[in-house]
PDB file of C-alpha atoms in Angstrom:
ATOM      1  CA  UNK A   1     -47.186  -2.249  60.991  1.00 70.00           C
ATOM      2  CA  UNK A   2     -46.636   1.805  59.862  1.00 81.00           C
ATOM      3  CA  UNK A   3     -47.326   3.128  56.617  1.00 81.00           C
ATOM      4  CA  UNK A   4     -43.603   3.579  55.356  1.00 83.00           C
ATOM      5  CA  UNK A   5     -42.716   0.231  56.467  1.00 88.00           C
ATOM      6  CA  UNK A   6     -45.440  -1.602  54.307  1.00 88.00           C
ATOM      7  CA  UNK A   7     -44.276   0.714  51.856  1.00 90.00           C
ATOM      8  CA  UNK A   8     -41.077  -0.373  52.248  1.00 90.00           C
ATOM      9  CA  UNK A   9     -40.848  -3.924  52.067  1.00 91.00           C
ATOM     10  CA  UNK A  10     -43.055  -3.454  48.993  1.00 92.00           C
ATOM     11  CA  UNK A  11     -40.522  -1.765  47.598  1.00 92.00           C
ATOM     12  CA  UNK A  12     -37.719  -4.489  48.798  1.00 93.00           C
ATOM     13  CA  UNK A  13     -39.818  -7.148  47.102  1.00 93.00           C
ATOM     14  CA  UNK A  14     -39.701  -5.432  43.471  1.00 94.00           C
ATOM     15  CA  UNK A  15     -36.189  -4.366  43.647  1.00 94.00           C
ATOM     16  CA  UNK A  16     -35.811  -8.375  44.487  1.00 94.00           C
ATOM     17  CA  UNK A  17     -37.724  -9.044  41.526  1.00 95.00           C
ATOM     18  CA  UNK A  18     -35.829  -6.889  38.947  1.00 95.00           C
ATOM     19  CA  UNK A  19     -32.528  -8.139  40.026  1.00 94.00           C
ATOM     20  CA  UNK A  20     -33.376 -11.774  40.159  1.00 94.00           C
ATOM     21  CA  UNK A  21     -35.064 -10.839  36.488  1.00 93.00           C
ATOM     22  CA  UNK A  22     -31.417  -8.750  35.356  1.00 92.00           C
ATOM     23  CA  UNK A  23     -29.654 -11.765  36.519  1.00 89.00           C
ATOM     24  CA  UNK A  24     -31.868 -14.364  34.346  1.00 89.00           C
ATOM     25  CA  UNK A  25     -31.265 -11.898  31.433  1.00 87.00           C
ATOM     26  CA  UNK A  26     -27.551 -11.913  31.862  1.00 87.00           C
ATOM     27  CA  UNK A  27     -27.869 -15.674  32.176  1.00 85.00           C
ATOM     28  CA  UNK A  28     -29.665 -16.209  29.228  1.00 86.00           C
ATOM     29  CA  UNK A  29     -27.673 -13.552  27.416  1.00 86.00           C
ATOM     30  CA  UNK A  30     -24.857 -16.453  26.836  1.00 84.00           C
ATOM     31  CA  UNK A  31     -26.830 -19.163  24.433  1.00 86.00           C
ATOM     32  CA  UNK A  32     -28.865 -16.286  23.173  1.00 84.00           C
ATOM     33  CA  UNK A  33     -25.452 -14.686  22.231  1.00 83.00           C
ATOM     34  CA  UNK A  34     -24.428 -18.110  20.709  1.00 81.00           C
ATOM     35  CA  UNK A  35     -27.464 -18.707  19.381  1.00 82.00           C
ATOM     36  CA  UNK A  36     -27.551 -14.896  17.234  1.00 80.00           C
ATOM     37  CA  UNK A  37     -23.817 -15.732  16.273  1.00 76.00           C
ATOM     38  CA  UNK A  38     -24.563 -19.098  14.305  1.00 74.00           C
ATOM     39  CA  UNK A  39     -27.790 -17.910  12.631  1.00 78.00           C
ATOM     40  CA  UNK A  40     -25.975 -14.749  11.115  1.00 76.00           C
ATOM     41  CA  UNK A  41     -22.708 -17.148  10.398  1.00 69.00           C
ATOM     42  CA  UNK A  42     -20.445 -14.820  12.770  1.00 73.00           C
ATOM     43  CA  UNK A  43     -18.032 -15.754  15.501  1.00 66.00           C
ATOM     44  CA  UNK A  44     -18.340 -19.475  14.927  1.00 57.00           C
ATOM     45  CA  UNK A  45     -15.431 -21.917  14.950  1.00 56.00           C
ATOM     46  CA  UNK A  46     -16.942 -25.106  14.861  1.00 55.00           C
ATOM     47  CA  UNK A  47     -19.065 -25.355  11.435  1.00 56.00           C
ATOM     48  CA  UNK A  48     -22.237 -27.738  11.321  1.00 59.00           C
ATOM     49  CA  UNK A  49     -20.851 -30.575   9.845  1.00 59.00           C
ATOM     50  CA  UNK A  50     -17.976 -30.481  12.922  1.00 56.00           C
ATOM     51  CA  UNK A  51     -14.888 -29.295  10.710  1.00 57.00           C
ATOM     52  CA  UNK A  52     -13.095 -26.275  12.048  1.00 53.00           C
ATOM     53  CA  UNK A  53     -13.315 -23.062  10.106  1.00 54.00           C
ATOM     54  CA  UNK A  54      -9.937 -21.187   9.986  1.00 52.00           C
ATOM     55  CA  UNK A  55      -9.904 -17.119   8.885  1.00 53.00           C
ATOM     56  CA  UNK A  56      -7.367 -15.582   6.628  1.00 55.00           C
ATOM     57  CA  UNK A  57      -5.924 -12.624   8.820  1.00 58.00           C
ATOM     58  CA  UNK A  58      -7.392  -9.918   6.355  1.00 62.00           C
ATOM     59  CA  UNK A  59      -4.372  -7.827   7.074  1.00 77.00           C
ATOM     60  CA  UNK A  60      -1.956  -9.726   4.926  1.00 82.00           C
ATOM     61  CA  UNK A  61      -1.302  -8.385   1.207  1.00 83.00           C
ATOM     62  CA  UNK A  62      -0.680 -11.278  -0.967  1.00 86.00           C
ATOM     63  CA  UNK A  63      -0.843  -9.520  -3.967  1.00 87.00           C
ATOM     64  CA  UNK A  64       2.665  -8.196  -3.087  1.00 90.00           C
ATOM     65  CA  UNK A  65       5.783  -9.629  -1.895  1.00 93.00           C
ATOM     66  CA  UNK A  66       8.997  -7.846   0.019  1.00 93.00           C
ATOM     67  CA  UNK A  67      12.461  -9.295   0.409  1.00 95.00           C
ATOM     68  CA  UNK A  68      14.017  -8.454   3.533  1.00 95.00           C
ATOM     69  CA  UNK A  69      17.551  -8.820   4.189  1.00 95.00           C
ATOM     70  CA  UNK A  70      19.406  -8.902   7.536  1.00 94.00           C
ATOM     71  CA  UNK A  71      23.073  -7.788   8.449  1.00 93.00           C
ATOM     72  CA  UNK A  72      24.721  -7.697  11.302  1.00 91.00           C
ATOM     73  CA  UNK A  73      27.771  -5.647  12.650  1.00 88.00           C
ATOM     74  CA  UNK A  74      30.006  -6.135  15.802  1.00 84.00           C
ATOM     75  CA  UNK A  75      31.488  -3.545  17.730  1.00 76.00           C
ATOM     76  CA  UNK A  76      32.883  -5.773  20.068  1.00 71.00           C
ATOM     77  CA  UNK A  77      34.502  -8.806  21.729  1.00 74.00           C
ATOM     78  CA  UNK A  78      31.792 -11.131  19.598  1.00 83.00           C
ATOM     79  CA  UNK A  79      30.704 -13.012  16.808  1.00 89.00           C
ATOM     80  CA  UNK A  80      26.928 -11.287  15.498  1.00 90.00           C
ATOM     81  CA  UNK A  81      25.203 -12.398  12.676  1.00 93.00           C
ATOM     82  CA  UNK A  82      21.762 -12.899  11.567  1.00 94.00           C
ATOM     83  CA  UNK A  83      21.102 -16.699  10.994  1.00 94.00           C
ATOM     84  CA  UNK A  84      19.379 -16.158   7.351  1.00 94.00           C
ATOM     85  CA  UNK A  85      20.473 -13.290   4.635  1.00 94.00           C
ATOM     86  CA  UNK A  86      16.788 -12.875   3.943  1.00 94.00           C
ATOM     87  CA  UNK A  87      13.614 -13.832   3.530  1.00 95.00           C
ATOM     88  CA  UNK A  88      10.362 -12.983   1.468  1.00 95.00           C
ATOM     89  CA  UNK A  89       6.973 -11.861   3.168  1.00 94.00           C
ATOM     90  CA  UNK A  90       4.134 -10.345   2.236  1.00 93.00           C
ATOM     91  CA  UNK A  91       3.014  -6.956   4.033  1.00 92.00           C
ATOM     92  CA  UNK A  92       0.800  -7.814   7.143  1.00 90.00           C
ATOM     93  CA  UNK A  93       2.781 -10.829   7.378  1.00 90.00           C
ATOM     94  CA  UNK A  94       4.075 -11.819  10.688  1.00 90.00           C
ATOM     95  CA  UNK A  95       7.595 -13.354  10.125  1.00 92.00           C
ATOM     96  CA  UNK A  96      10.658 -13.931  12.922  1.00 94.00           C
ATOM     97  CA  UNK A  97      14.039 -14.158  12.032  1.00 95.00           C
ATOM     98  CA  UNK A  98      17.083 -15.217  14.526  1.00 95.00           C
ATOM     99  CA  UNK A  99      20.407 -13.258  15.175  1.00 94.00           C
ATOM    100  CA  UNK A 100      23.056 -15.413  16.625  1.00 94.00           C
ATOM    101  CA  UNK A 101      25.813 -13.699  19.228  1.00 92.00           C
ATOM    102  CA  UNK A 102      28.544 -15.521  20.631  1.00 92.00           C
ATOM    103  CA  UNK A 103      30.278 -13.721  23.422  1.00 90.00           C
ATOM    104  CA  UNK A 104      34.067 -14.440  22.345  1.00 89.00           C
ATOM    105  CA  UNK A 105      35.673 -12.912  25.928  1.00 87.00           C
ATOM    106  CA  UNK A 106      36.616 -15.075  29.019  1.00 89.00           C
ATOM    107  CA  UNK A 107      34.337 -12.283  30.898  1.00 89.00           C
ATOM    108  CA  UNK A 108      30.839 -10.686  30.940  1.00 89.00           C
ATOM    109  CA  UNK A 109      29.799  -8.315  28.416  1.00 87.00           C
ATOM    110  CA  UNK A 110      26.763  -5.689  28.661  1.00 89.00           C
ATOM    111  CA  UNK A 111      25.863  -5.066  24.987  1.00 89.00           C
ATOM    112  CA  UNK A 112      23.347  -3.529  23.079  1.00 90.00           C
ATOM    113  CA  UNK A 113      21.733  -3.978  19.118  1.00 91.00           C
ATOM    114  CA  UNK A 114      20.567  -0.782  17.376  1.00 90.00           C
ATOM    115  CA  UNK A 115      18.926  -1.258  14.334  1.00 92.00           C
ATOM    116  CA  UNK A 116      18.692   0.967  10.533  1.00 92.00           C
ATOM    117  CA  UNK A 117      17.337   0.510   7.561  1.00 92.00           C
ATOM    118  CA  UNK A 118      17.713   1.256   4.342  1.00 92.00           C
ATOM    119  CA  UNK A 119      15.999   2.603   2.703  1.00 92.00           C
ATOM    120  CA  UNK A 120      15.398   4.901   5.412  1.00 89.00           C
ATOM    121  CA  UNK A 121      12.009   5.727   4.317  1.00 87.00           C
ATOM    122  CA  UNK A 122      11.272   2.146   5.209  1.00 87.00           C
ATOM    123  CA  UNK A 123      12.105   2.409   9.031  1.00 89.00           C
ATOM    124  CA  UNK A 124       8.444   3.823   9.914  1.00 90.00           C
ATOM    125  CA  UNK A 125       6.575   0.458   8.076  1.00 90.00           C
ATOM    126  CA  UNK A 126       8.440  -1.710   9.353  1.00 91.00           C
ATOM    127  CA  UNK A 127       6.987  -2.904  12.544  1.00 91.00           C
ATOM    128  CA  UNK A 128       8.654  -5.215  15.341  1.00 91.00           C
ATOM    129  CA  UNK A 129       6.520  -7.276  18.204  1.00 89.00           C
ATOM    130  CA  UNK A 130       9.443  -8.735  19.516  1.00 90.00           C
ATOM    131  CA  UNK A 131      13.286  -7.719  19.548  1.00 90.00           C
ATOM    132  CA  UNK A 132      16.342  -8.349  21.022  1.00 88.00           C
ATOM    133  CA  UNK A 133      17.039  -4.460  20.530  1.00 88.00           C
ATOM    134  CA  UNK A 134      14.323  -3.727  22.948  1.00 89.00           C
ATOM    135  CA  UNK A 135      16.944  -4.208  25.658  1.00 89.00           C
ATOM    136  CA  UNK A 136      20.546  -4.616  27.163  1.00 90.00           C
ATOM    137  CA  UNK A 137      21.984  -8.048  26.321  1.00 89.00           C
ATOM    138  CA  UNK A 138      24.623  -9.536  29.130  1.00 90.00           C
ATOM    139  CA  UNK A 139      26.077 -12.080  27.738  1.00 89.00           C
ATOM    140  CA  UNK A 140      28.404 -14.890  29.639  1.00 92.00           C
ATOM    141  CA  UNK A 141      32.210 -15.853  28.721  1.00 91.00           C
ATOM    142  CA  UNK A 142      31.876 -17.789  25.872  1.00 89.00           C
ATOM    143  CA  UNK A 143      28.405 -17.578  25.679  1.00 91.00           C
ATOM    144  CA  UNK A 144      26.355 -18.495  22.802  1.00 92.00           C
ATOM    145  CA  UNK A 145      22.836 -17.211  22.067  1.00 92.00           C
ATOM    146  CA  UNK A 146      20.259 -17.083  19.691  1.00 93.00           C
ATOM    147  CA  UNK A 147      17.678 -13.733  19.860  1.00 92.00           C
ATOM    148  CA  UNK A 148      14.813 -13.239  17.784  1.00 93.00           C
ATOM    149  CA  UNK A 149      12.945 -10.434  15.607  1.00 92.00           C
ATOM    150  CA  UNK A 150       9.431 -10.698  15.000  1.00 92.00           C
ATOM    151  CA  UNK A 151       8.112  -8.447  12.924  1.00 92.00           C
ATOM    152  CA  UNK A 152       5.794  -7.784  10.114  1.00 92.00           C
ATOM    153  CA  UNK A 153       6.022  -4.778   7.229  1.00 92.00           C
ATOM    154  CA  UNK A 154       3.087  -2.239   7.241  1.00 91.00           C
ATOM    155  CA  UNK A 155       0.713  -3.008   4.233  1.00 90.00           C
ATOM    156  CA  UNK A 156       0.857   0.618   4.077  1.00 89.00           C
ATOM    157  CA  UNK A 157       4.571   0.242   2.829  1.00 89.00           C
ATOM    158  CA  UNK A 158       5.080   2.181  -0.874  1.00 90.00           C
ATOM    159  CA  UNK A 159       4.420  -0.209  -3.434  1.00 89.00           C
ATOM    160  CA  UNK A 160       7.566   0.806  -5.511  1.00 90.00           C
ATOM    161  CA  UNK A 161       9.400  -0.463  -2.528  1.00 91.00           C
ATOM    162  CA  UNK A 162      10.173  -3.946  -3.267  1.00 93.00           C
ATOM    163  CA  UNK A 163      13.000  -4.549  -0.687  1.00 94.00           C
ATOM    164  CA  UNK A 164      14.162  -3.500   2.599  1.00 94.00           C
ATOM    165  CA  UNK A 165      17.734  -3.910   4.488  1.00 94.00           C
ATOM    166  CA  UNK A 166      17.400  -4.569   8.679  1.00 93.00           C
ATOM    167  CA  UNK A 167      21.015  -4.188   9.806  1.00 93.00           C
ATOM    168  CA  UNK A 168      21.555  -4.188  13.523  1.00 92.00           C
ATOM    169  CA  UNK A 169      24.956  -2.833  15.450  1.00 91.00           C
ATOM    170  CA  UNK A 170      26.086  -4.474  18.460  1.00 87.00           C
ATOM    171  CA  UNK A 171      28.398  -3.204  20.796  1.00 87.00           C
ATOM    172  CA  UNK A 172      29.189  -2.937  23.972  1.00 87.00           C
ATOM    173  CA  UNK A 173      28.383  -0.669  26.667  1.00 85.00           C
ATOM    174  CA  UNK A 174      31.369   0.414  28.463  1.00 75.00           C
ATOM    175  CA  UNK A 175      31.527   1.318  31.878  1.00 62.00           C
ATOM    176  CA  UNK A 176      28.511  -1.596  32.874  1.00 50.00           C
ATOM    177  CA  UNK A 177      29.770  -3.638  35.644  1.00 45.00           C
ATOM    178  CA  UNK A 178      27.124  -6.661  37.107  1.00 46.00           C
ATOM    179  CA  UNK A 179      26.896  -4.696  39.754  1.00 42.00           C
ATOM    180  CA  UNK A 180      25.268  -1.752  37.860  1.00 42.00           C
ATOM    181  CA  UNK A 181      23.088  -4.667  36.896  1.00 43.00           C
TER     182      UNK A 181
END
């Protein structure tokens, strides 16, 4: 056997050695992890005594509440209207409300919701997740649908600001045909 192939395999046998170590150490790395987590009281769920610790989302401002109301405006062949006038939430707070659209033509209509606020200042804190507005609606003959907002007001929001309007427009987009669909 040469030189540089002794050399070699010795070589093969420690670069076995350090990866079969590296993998034991990320093995380990898991109840170790867990281990670190319930001694410093982080990241833990489960509590000793088996009861189920729940977090406050830290984001929420309950020191302050907002009113928001919702309107609704058709420009259309429809019925559009937001199921509740309003509702209080506290900034951080993630809340949904529902719009309801009923599609009062004995055809398909392509329509679309664009929001404003008032007051206007308020359009940059208030922050959606989910919206019908994101997109185009197409709604049926006679269709009836309900279409949420989810949203929750920046805790960055003024505090003089003690209420804020969300007022959608729908109307339809003319010249949208299912086959442009």
């Amino acid at each position: 056997m040469s030189v540089p192939s002794r050399l070699n395999r010795k070589l093969l046998g420690k670069l076995l050695v350090i990866a079969l170590v590296m993998f034991g150490f990320g093995y380990a790395l898991v109840p170790l992890y867990k281990q670190l987590c319930e001694v410093l009281g982080i990241n833990v769920l489960t509590q000793k005594d088996g009861t189920v610790r729940i977090d406050q989302n830290t984001q929420v401002d309950l020191s302050r509440s907002v009113t928001v109301e919702f309107d609704g405006n058709a420009q259309g062949p429809w019925r559009f209207r937001p199921v509740v006038g309003s509702m209080t939430v506290h900034p951080g707070q993630l809340a949904t409300v529902m719009y309801e659209v009923v599609n009062t033509q004995k055809r398909t209509v392509n329509a679309q919701a664009i929001p404003s606020y008032a007051p206007q200042s308020a359009e940059r804190h208030f922050k959606k997740v989910e919206c019908f507005c994101f997109q185009q609606q197409a709604l049926k003959p006679n269709e009836a649908r309900q279409m949420p907002v989810v949203f929750f007001i920046d805790p960055a929001l003024p505090k003089e600001v003690k209420t804020i309007t969300l007022s959608y427009t729908f109307f339809e987009i003319a010249g949208l045909s299912q086959a442009d669909k």
